The first five atom37 places (N, CA, C, CB, O) and aatype in JSON, in Angstrom:
{
  "aatype": [12, 10, 6, 6, 11, 1, 1, 16, 7, 5, 9, 1, 0, 13, 6, 1, 5, 14, 19, 13, 10, 10, 5, 3, 15, 13, 1, 11, 2, 7, 11, 16, 13, 1, 11, 9, 6, 18, 1, 0, 3, 13, 11, 9, 9, 8, 2, 3, 7, 16, 9, 6, 9, 19, 3, 19, 11, 7, 18, 6, 16, 14, 6, 13, 1, 9, 11, 1, 11, 10, 13, 6, 11, 1, 18, 14, 18, 16, 10, 16, 9, 19, 11, 18, 19, 11, 11, 18, 7, 7, 17, 9, 16, 10, 3, 6, 18, 11, 11, 1, 11, 1, 3, 6, 11, 1, 7, 11],
  "atom_mask": [
    [1, 1, 1, 1, 1],
    [1, 1, 1, 1, 1],
    [1, 1, 1, 1, 1],
    [1, 1, 1, 1, 1],
    [1, 1, 1, 1, 1],
    [1, 1, 1, 1, 1],
    [1, 1, 1, 1, 1],
    [1, 1, 1, 1, 1],
    [1, 1, 1, 0, 1],
    [1, 1, 1, 1, 1],
    [1, 1, 1, 1, 1],
    [1, 1, 1, 1, 1],
    [1, 1, 1, 1, 1],
    [1, 1, 1, 1, 1],
    [1, 1, 1, 1, 1],
    [1, 1, 1, 1, 1],
    [1, 1, 1, 1, 1],
    [1, 1, 1, 1, 1],
    [1, 1, 1, 1, 1],
    [1, 1, 1, 1, 1],
    [1, 1, 1, 1, 1],
    [1, 1, 1, 1, 1],
    [1, 1, 1, 1, 1],
    [1, 1, 1, 1, 1],
    [1, 1, 1, 1, 1],
    [1, 1, 1, 1, 1],
    [1, 1, 1, 1, 1],
    [1, 1, 1, 1, 1],
    [1, 1, 1, 1, 1],
    [1, 1, 1, 0, 1],
    [1, 1, 1, 1, 1],
    [1, 1, 1, 1, 1],
    [1, 1, 1, 1, 1],
    [1, 1, 1, 1, 1],
    [1, 1, 1, 1, 1],
    [1, 1, 1, 1, 1],
    [1, 1, 1, 1, 1],
    [1, 1, 1, 1, 1],
    [1, 1, 1, 1, 1],
    [1, 1, 1, 1, 1],
    [1, 1, 1, 1, 1],
    [1, 1, 1, 1, 1],
    [1, 1, 1, 1, 1],
    [1, 1, 1, 1, 1],
    [1, 1, 1, 1, 1],
    [1, 1, 1, 1, 1],
    [1, 1, 1, 1, 1],
    [1, 1, 1, 1, 1],
    [1, 1, 1, 0, 1],
    [1, 1, 1, 1, 1],
    [1, 1, 1, 1, 1],
    [1, 1, 1, 1, 1],
    [1, 1, 1, 1, 1],
    [1, 1, 1, 1, 1],
    [1, 1, 1, 1, 1],
    [1, 1, 1, 1, 1],
    [1, 1, 1, 1, 1],
    [1, 1, 1, 0, 1],
    [1, 1, 1, 1, 1],
    [1, 1, 1, 1, 1],
    [1, 1, 1, 1, 1],
    [1, 1, 1, 1, 1],
    [1, 1, 1, 1, 1],
    [1, 1, 1, 1, 1],
    [1, 1, 1, 1, 1],
    [1, 1, 1, 1, 1],
    [1, 1, 1, 1, 1],
    [1, 1, 1, 1, 1],
    [1, 1, 1, 1, 1],
    [1, 1, 1, 1, 1],
    [1, 1, 1, 1, 1],
    [1, 1, 1, 1, 1],
    [1, 1, 1, 1, 1],
    [1, 1, 1, 1, 1],
    [1, 1, 1, 1, 1],
    [1, 1, 1, 1, 1],
    [1, 1, 1, 1, 1],
    [1, 1, 1, 1, 1],
    [1, 1, 1, 1, 1],
    [1, 1, 1, 1, 1],
    [1, 1, 1, 1, 1],
    [1, 1, 1, 1, 1],
    [1, 1, 1, 1, 1],
    [1, 1, 1, 1, 1],
    [1, 1, 1, 1, 1],
    [1, 1, 1, 1, 1],
    [1, 1, 1, 1, 1],
    [1, 1, 1, 1, 1],
    [1, 1, 1, 0, 1],
    [1, 1, 1, 0, 1],
    [1, 1, 1, 1, 1],
    [1, 1, 1, 1, 1],
    [1, 1, 1, 1, 1],
    [1, 1, 1, 1, 1],
    [1, 1, 1, 1, 1],
    [1, 1, 1, 1, 1],
    [1, 1, 1, 1, 1],
    [1, 1, 1, 1, 1],
    [1, 1, 1, 1, 1],
    [1, 1, 1, 1, 1],
    [1, 1, 1, 1, 1],
    [1, 1, 1, 1, 1],
    [1, 1, 1, 1, 1],
    [1, 1, 1, 1, 1],
    [1, 1, 1, 1, 1],
    [1, 1, 1, 1, 1],
    [1, 1, 1, 0, 1],
    [1, 1, 1, 1, 1]
  ],
  "atom_positions": [
    [[5.63, -59.19, -58.76], [5.67, -59.02, -59.99], [4.71, -59.94, -60.86], [6.95, -59.14, -60.29], [3.86, -59.59, -61.68]],
    [[5.08, -61.23, -60.45], [4.27, -62.37, -60.99], [2.81, -62.36, -60.77], [4.75, -63.59, -60.42], [2.12, -62.88, -61.65]],
    [[2.21, -61.82, -59.68], [0.86, -61.59, -59.49], [0.41, -60.53, -60.22], [0.55, -61.41, -58.21], [-0.71, -60.57, -60.72]],
    [[1.12, -59.59, -60.34], [0.85, -58.42, -61.11], [0.53, -58.85, -62.63], [2.09, -57.41, -61.02], [-0.47, -58.51, -63.25]],
    [[1.56, -59.67, -63.12], [1.32, -60.09, -64.33], [0.11, -61.19, -64.93], [2.48, -60.5, -64.55], [-0.42, -61.25, -66.03]],
    [[-0.05, -61.95, -63.82], [-1.31, -62.76, -63.54], [-2.66, -61.99, -63.69], [-1.23, -63.3, -62.11], [-3.59, -62.27, -64.45]],
    [[-2.59, -61.02, -62.84], [-3.96, -60.07, -62.75], [-4.02, -59.44, -63.91], [-4.02, -58.95, -61.59], [-5.18, -59.28, -64.26]],
    [[-3.2, -59.0, -64.66], [-3.19, -58.24, -65.95], [-3.2, -59.2, -67.19], [-1.91, -57.31, -66.01], [-3.1, -58.72, -68.32]],
    [[-3.31, -60.51, -67.01], [-3.26, -61.31, -68.12], [-2.14, -61.51, -68.88], [0.0, 0.0, 0.0], [-2.27, -61.83, -70.06]],
    [[-1.09, -61.36, -68.39], [0.23, -61.42, -69.12], [0.9, -62.86, -69.0], [1.23, -60.29, -68.52], [1.9, -63.27, -69.6]],
    [[0.1, -63.56, -68.04], [0.44, -64.98, -67.6], [-0.64, -65.61, -67.15], [1.43, -65.08, -66.58], [-1.36, -64.98, -66.38]],
    [[-1.0, -66.98, -67.5], [-2.09, -67.7, -66.88], [-2.08, -67.78, -65.48], [-2.16, -68.97, -67.33], [-3.07, -67.48, -64.82]],
    [[-1.0, -68.16, -64.95], [-0.98, -68.67, -63.52], [0.72, -68.92, -63.2], [-2.01, -70.24, -63.37], [1.56, -69.11, -64.09]],
    [[0.97, -68.88, -61.84], [2.3, -69.25, -61.44], [2.14, -69.96, -59.93], [3.32, -67.87, -61.46], [1.16, -69.87, -59.19]],
    [[3.25, -70.6, -59.71], [3.4, -71.47, -58.51], [4.82, -71.16, -58.02], [3.18, -73.1, -58.85], [5.84, -71.12, -58.7]],
    [[4.68, -70.89, -56.4], [5.77, -70.69, -55.7], [6.4, -72.09, -55.23], [5.43, -69.77, -54.6], [5.75, -73.1, -54.96]],
    [[7.7, -71.97, -55.2], [8.32, -73.24, -54.62], [8.19, -74.78, -55.12], [7.85, -73.27, -53.37], [8.31, -75.73, -54.34]],
    [[7.91, -74.92, -56.63], [7.56, -76.04, -57.08], [8.39, -77.11, -56.73], [7.43, -75.94, -58.29], [9.55, -76.78, -56.52]],
    [[8.16, -78.24, -56.62], [9.22, -79.22, -56.19], [9.17, -80.54, -57.27], [8.91, -79.73, -54.54], [8.17, -81.23, -57.4]],
    [[10.34, -80.74, -57.97], [10.4, -81.59, -59.1], [11.33, -82.99, -58.67], [11.06, -80.69, -60.38], [12.47, -82.83, -58.25]],
    [[10.8, -84.2, -58.8], [11.41, -85.26, -58.59], [12.6, -85.38, -59.79], [10.37, -86.36, -58.51], [12.3, -85.29, -60.98]],
    [[13.82, -85.57, -59.38], [14.97, -85.96, -60.25], [15.24, -87.3, -60.24], [16.17, -85.3, -59.92], [15.49, -87.87, -61.3]],
    [[15.23, -88.02, -59.02], [15.39, -89.38, -59.06], [14.57, -89.9, -57.8], [16.93, -89.79, -59.06], [14.36, -89.29, -56.75]],
    [[14.11, -91.3, -58.21], [13.35, -91.82, -57.05], [14.27, -92.39, -56.34], [12.24, -92.75, -57.3], [15.42, -92.59, -56.74]],
    [[13.7, -92.79, -54.9], [14.39, -93.68, -53.92], [14.52, -94.99, -54.33], [13.77, -93.73, -52.69], [13.65, -95.45, -55.07]],
    [[15.48, -95.68, -53.97], [15.65, -97.18, -54.37], [16.54, -97.8, -53.15], [16.46, -97.37, -55.98], [16.96, -97.28, -52.12]],
    [[16.65, -98.88, -53.59], [17.5, -100.07, -52.45], [18.54, -100.67, -53.32], [16.43, -101.55, -51.74], [18.31, -100.88, -54.51]],
    [[19.6, -100.92, -52.79], [20.58, -101.55, -53.52], [21.49, -101.97, -52.17], [21.32, -100.52, -54.75], [21.77, -101.27, -51.19]],
    [[21.82, -103.28, -52.45], [22.73, -104.18, -51.34], [22.08, -103.58, -50.06], [24.66, -103.91, -51.38], [22.79, -102.81, -49.42]],
    [[20.9, -103.82, -49.62], [20.17, -103.73, -48.4], [20.31, -102.39, -47.84], [0.0, 0.0, 0.0], [20.1, -102.21, -46.64]],
    [[20.73, -101.23, -48.79], [20.69, -99.7, -48.1], [19.89, -99.19, -49.04], [22.16, -98.75, -47.9], [19.94, -99.47, -50.24]],
    [[18.91, -98.21, -48.36], [17.98, -97.23, -48.93], [18.68, -95.92, -49.38], [16.89, -96.91, -47.91], [19.35, -95.28, -48.57]],
    [[18.52, -95.51, -50.69], [18.93, -94.48, -51.14], [17.68, -93.38, -51.27], [19.62, -94.84, -52.33], [16.72, -93.68, -51.97]],
    [[17.72, -92.1, -50.59], [16.58, -91.36, -50.6], [16.35, -90.62, -52.01], [16.66, -90.41, -49.46], [17.31, -90.41, -52.76]],
    [[15.21, -90.27, -52.31], [14.98, -89.52, -53.64], [15.68, -88.31, -53.65], [13.52, -89.19, -53.93], [15.98, -87.7, -52.62]],
    [[16.01, -87.89, -55.02], [16.62, -86.62, -55.26], [15.34, -85.65, -55.59], [17.78, -86.73, -56.51], [14.41, -86.07, -56.28]],
    [[15.35, -84.46, -55.11], [14.44, -83.45, -55.71], [15.04, -82.09, -55.67], [13.12, -83.42, -55.0], [15.9, -81.71, -54.88]],
    [[14.53, -81.47, -56.54], [14.76, -80.09, -56.97], [13.66, -79.11, -56.66], [15.0, -80.07, -58.4], [12.56, -79.23, -57.2]],
    [[13.93, -78.13, -55.79], [13.03, -77.04, -55.52], [13.31, -75.86, -56.14], [12.95, -76.78, -54.24], [14.32, -75.26, -55.78]],
    [[12.48, -75.32, -57.18], [12.81, -74.08, -58.0], [11.96, -72.95, -57.26], [12.37, -74.24, -59.71], [11.18, -73.19, -56.34]],
    [[12.21, -71.75, -57.78], [11.49, -70.64, -57.12], [10.28, -70.38, -57.51], [12.09, -69.53, -57.22], [9.37, -70.08, -56.74]],
    [[10.13, -70.5, -59.02], [8.82, -70.28, -59.68], [8.37, -71.21, -60.71], [8.81, -69.02, -60.27], [9.26, -71.8, -61.34]],
    [[7.17, -71.45, -60.98], [6.86, -72.44, -62.14], [5.81, -71.33, -62.62], [6.21, -74.23, -61.73], [4.94, -70.95, -61.83]],
    [[5.87, -70.8, -63.9], [5.1, -70.16, -64.54], [4.4, -70.58, -65.75], [5.66, -69.27, -64.69], [5.03, -70.99, -66.73]],
    [[3.06, -70.51, -65.74], [2.07, -71.03, -66.73], [1.84, -70.1, -67.88], [0.74, -71.31, -66.07], [0.83, -69.45, -67.61]],
    [[2.35, -69.74, -69.05], [2.03, -68.78, -69.96], [0.97, -69.06, -70.52], [2.88, -68.53, -70.82], [0.52, -70.2, -70.59]],
    [[0.29, -67.8, -71.12], [-0.92, -68.12, -71.81], [-0.95, -68.84, -72.84], [-1.49, -67.2, -72.14], [-2.09, -69.15, -73.2]],
    [[0.02, -69.27, -73.53], [-0.1, -70.41, -74.55], [0.12, -71.82, -74.02], [0.92, -70.21, -75.66], [0.2, -72.76, -74.82]],
    [[0.21, -72.03, -72.67], [0.12, -73.29, -72.04], [1.51, -73.7, -71.66], [0.0, 0.0, 0.0], [1.79, -74.62, -70.89]],
    [[2.51, -72.78, -72.41], [3.79, -73.66, -72.04], [4.34, -73.2, -70.55], [5.08, -73.42, -73.27], [3.83, -72.19, -70.07]],
    [[5.29, -73.85, -69.87], [5.58, -73.88, -68.6], [7.26, -73.48, -68.71], [5.14, -75.35, -67.93], [8.14, -74.05, -69.34]],
    [[7.31, -72.41, -67.92], [8.61, -71.89, -67.44], [8.92, -72.01, -66.12], [8.75, -70.6, -67.69], [8.1, -71.67, -65.26]],
    [[10.21, -72.55, -65.79], [10.57, -72.67, -64.38], [11.74, -71.78, -64.24], [10.89, -74.15, -63.92], [12.73, -71.71, -64.96]],
    [[11.39, -70.99, -62.97], [12.38, -69.83, -62.98], [13.18, -70.01, -61.53], [11.52, -68.24, -63.14], [12.51, -70.25, -60.53]],
    [[14.41, -69.89, -61.44], [15.13, -69.95, -60.13], [16.01, -68.88, -60.06], [15.88, -71.2, -59.89], [16.72, -68.65, -61.04]],
    [[16.09, -68.2, -59.07], [17.05, -67.15, -58.79], [18.3, -67.72, -57.95], [16.31, -65.97, -58.0], [18.23, -68.38, -56.91]],
    [[19.63, -67.25, -58.75], [20.6, -67.83, -57.98], [21.68, -66.81, -57.71], [21.11, -69.05, -58.65], [21.95, -66.1, -58.68]],
    [[22.25, -66.61, -56.76], [23.41, -65.68, -56.72], [24.78, -66.44, -57.35], [0.0, 0.0, 0.0], [25.6, -65.77, -57.97]],
    [[24.94, -67.75, -57.17], [25.85, -68.11, -58.0], [25.61, -69.72, -58.12], [27.25, -67.63, -57.5], [24.8, -70.19, -57.32]],
    [[26.2, -70.55, -58.99], [26.1, -72.09, -59.21], [26.94, -72.92, -58.21], [26.6, -72.47, -60.68], [28.17, -72.89, -58.16]],
    [[26.09, -73.71, -57.36], [27.08, -74.51, -56.44], [27.31, -75.69, -57.42], [26.43, -75.01, -54.83], [26.76, -75.71, -58.52]],
    [[28.11, -76.63, -57.0], [28.52, -77.94, -57.68], [27.02, -78.71, -57.62], [29.91, -78.85, -56.77], [26.64, -79.23, -58.67]],
    [[26.26, -78.78, -56.58], [25.24, -79.43, -56.44], [24.32, -79.09, -57.28], [24.86, -79.41, -55.36], [23.78, -80.03, -57.86]],
    [[23.96, -78.0, -57.54], [22.97, -77.26, -58.52], [23.34, -77.54, -59.88], [22.94, -75.69, -58.35], [22.45, -77.85, -60.67]],
    [[24.55, -77.47, -60.26], [24.82, -77.97, -61.66], [24.4, -79.36, -61.83], [26.3, -77.87, -62.02], [23.72, -79.6, -62.83]],
    [[24.65, -80.23, -61.11], [23.98, -81.63, -61.02], [22.71, -81.79, -61.19], [24.14, -82.21, -59.88], [22.23, -82.58, -62.0]],
    [[21.95, -80.92, -60.33], [20.73, -80.93, -60.4], [20.02, -80.34, -61.62], [20.39, -80.41, -59.36], [19.02, -80.91, -62.07]],
    [[20.44, -79.36, -62.11], [20.23, -78.7, -63.19], [19.96, -80.02, -64.56], [21.62, -77.62, -63.33], [18.93, -80.28, -65.18]],
    [[21.49, -80.71, -64.66], [21.28, -81.54, -65.5], [20.48, -82.42, -65.36], [22.08, -81.95, -65.77], [19.8, -82.57, -66.37]],
    [[20.19, -83.28, -64.33], [19.04, -84.07, -64.13], [17.7, -83.43, -64.43], [19.06, -84.51, -62.81], [16.98, -84.13, -65.14]],
    [[17.24, -82.39, -64.11], [16.02, -81.45, -64.24], [16.06, -81.57, -65.92], [16.23, -79.64, -63.48], [15.25, -82.3, -66.5]],
    [[17.03, -80.84, -66.6], [17.02, -80.78, -68.18], [16.63, -82.26, -68.77], [18.6, -80.3, -68.79], [15.88, -82.39, -69.73]],
    [[17.15, -83.23, -68.16], [17.17, -84.61, -69.02], [15.54, -85.12, -68.61], [18.65, -85.94, -68.41], [14.82, -85.75, -69.39]],
    [[15.23, -84.8, -67.54], [13.93, -85.59, -67.12], [12.51, -84.5, -67.41], [14.09, -86.06, -65.23], [11.41, -85.06, -67.45]],
    [[12.54, -83.38, -67.55], [11.3, -82.35, -67.56], [11.75, -81.62, -68.86], [11.12, -81.23, -66.06], [12.9, -81.28, -69.15]],
    [[10.49, -81.44, -69.64], [10.56, -80.55, -71.05], [10.39, -79.31, -70.94], [9.62, -80.84, -72.05], [10.47, -78.56, -71.92]],
    [[10.1, -78.85, -69.62], [9.95, -77.45, -69.28], [11.41, -76.52, -69.5], [9.44, -77.42, -67.7], [12.54, -76.93, -69.23]],
    [[11.11, -75.35, -69.97], [12.36, -74.28, -69.97], [12.71, -73.8, -68.57], [12.01, -72.91, -70.86], [11.86, -73.27, -67.86]],
    [[14.04, -74.02, -68.17], [14.46, -73.79, -67.01], [15.26, -72.55, -67.18], [15.14, -74.92, -66.46], [16.28, -72.67, -67.87]],
    [[14.97, -71.29, -66.66], [15.53, -69.95, -66.49], [16.16, -69.61, -65.19], [14.53, -69.01, -66.72], [15.52, -69.45, -64.15]],
    [[17.42, -69.53, -65.31], [18.02, -69.36, -63.89], [18.29, -67.64, -63.91], [19.65, -70.41, -63.66], [18.41, -67.21, -65.06]],
    [[18.36, -66.91, -63.17], [18.37, -65.46, -62.96], [19.18, -64.96, -61.76], [16.98, -65.01, -62.81], [19.15, -65.54, -60.68]],
    [[19.8, -64.02, -61.96], [20.58, -63.5, -61.02], [20.59, -61.88, -61.21], [21.95, -64.16, -61.12], [20.52, -61.34, -62.31]],
    [[20.69, -61.19, -59.97], [20.74, -59.75, -60.08], [21.9, -59.19, -59.94], [19.98, -59.17, -59.25], [22.65, -59.35, -58.97]],
    [[22.16, -58.38, -61.09], [23.71, -57.75, -61.21], [23.55, -56.52, -61.32], [24.63, -58.16, -62.38], [23.06, -56.18, -62.4]],
    [[23.84, -55.54, -60.46], [23.73, -54.19, -60.69], [24.63, -53.57, -61.8], [23.97, -53.57, -59.49], [24.41, -52.52, -62.41]],
    [[25.54, -54.31, -61.92], [26.67, -53.62, -62.94], [26.05, -53.63, -64.37], [28.22, -54.53, -62.98], [26.26, -52.75, -65.2]],
    [[25.14, -54.91, -64.57], [24.5, -54.97, -65.84], [23.22, -54.63, -65.8], [24.57, -56.15, -66.41], [22.59, -55.09, -66.76]],
    [[22.45, -53.84, -64.87], [21.2, -53.13, -65.2], [20.13, -54.14, -64.26], [0.0, 0.0, 0.0], [18.92, -54.13, -64.49]],
    [[20.67, -54.88, -63.31], [19.61, -55.69, -62.66], [19.56, -57.18, -63.01], [0.0, 0.0, 0.0], [20.55, -57.91, -63.08]],
    [[18.17, -57.57, -63.25], [18.11, -59.05, -63.41], [18.36, -59.54, -65.04], [16.56, -59.53, -62.85], [17.78, -59.15, -66.06]],
    [[19.47, -60.58, -64.89], [19.9, -61.07, -66.26], [19.65, -62.72, -65.97], [21.67, -60.6, -66.71], [19.35, -63.21, -64.89]],
    [[19.83, -63.33, -67.07], [19.79, -64.71, -66.97], [21.51, -65.13, -66.6], [19.12, -65.37, -68.51], [22.51, -64.48, -66.87]],
    [[21.42, -66.28, -65.98], [22.84, -66.68, -65.62], [23.65, -67.23, -66.62], [22.87, -67.61, -64.6], [24.87, -67.29, -66.45]],
    [[23.03, -67.71, -67.82], [23.99, -67.78, -69.11], [24.28, -66.54, -69.6], [23.43, -68.55, -70.3], [25.47, -66.52, -69.94]],
    [[23.63, -65.26, -69.84], [23.91, -64.27, -70.14], [25.06, -63.56, -69.22], [22.78, -63.73, -70.26], [25.96, -62.91, -69.76]],
    [[24.99, -63.72, -67.84], [25.92, -63.23, -67.0], [27.56, -64.01, -67.3], [25.28, -63.51, -65.48], [28.65, -63.43, -67.26]],
    [[27.31, -65.42, -67.59], [28.59, -65.84, -67.73], [28.96, -65.58, -68.95], [28.8, -67.1, -67.44], [30.18, -65.57, -69.01]],
    [[28.32, -65.31, -70.23], [28.75, -64.84, -71.28], [29.69, -63.34, -71.25], [27.56, -64.8, -72.01], [30.78, -63.14, -71.8]],
    [[28.95, -62.49, -70.49], [29.4, -61.02, -70.22], [30.72, -61.24, -69.5], [28.29, -60.08, -69.27], [31.63, -60.52, -69.91]],
    [[30.99, -61.94, -68.67], [31.93, -62.17, -67.73], [33.33, -62.77, -68.65], [31.26, -63.24, -66.55], [34.5, -62.42, -68.47]],
    [[32.87, -63.72, -69.59], [33.87, -64.31, -70.49], [34.12, -63.22, -71.51], [33.36, -65.71, -71.18], [35.29, -63.25, -71.89]],
    [[33.44, -62.32, -72.04], [33.75, -61.29, -72.77], [34.91, -60.18, -72.18], [32.47, -60.71, -73.01], [35.89, -59.65, -72.71]],
    [[34.32, -60.1, -70.88], [35.19, -58.98, -70.24], [36.52, -59.33, -70.09], [34.73, -58.56, -68.92], [37.43, -58.54, -70.29]],
    [[36.72, -60.79, -69.65], [38.01, -61.43, -69.45], [38.84, -61.08, -70.91], [37.79, -63.17, -69.12], [39.93, -60.51, -70.97]],
    [[38.13, -61.51, -71.94], [38.6, -61.54, -73.38], [39.0, -60.03, -73.76], [37.37, -62.16, -74.41], [39.9, -59.85, -74.58]],
    [[38.38, -59.04, -73.23], [38.75, -57.65, -73.44], [37.71, -57.2, -74.68], [0.0, 0.0, 0.0], [38.04, -56.3, -75.46]],
    [[36.48, -57.86, -74.8], [35.53, -57.4, -75.51], [34.41, -56.26, -75.08], [35.0, -58.45, -75.82], [33.54, -55.92, -75.89]]
  ]
}
């Protein structure tokens, strides 16, 4: 799908499995702490030069919630999390999925 968008000029480029440094490695009290990285599914460069990071998730793990916060603080890029939900017609953002689930619980 992204390759087709690139070929037809809908996006400038994309990259698979980009890695983002969230925290450098460091030493404290004689102990070395490893760096923390986040590997997304796609980095999309739109025709206007803006960069969007896309990650496909079935659900949010506690580890991902922390990494998402670290990513949002460190990088200016838009981070879009999507999931496939047949009930809602296919691919939707994780935020939209959460909103719909809340609305269903409230009976809206």
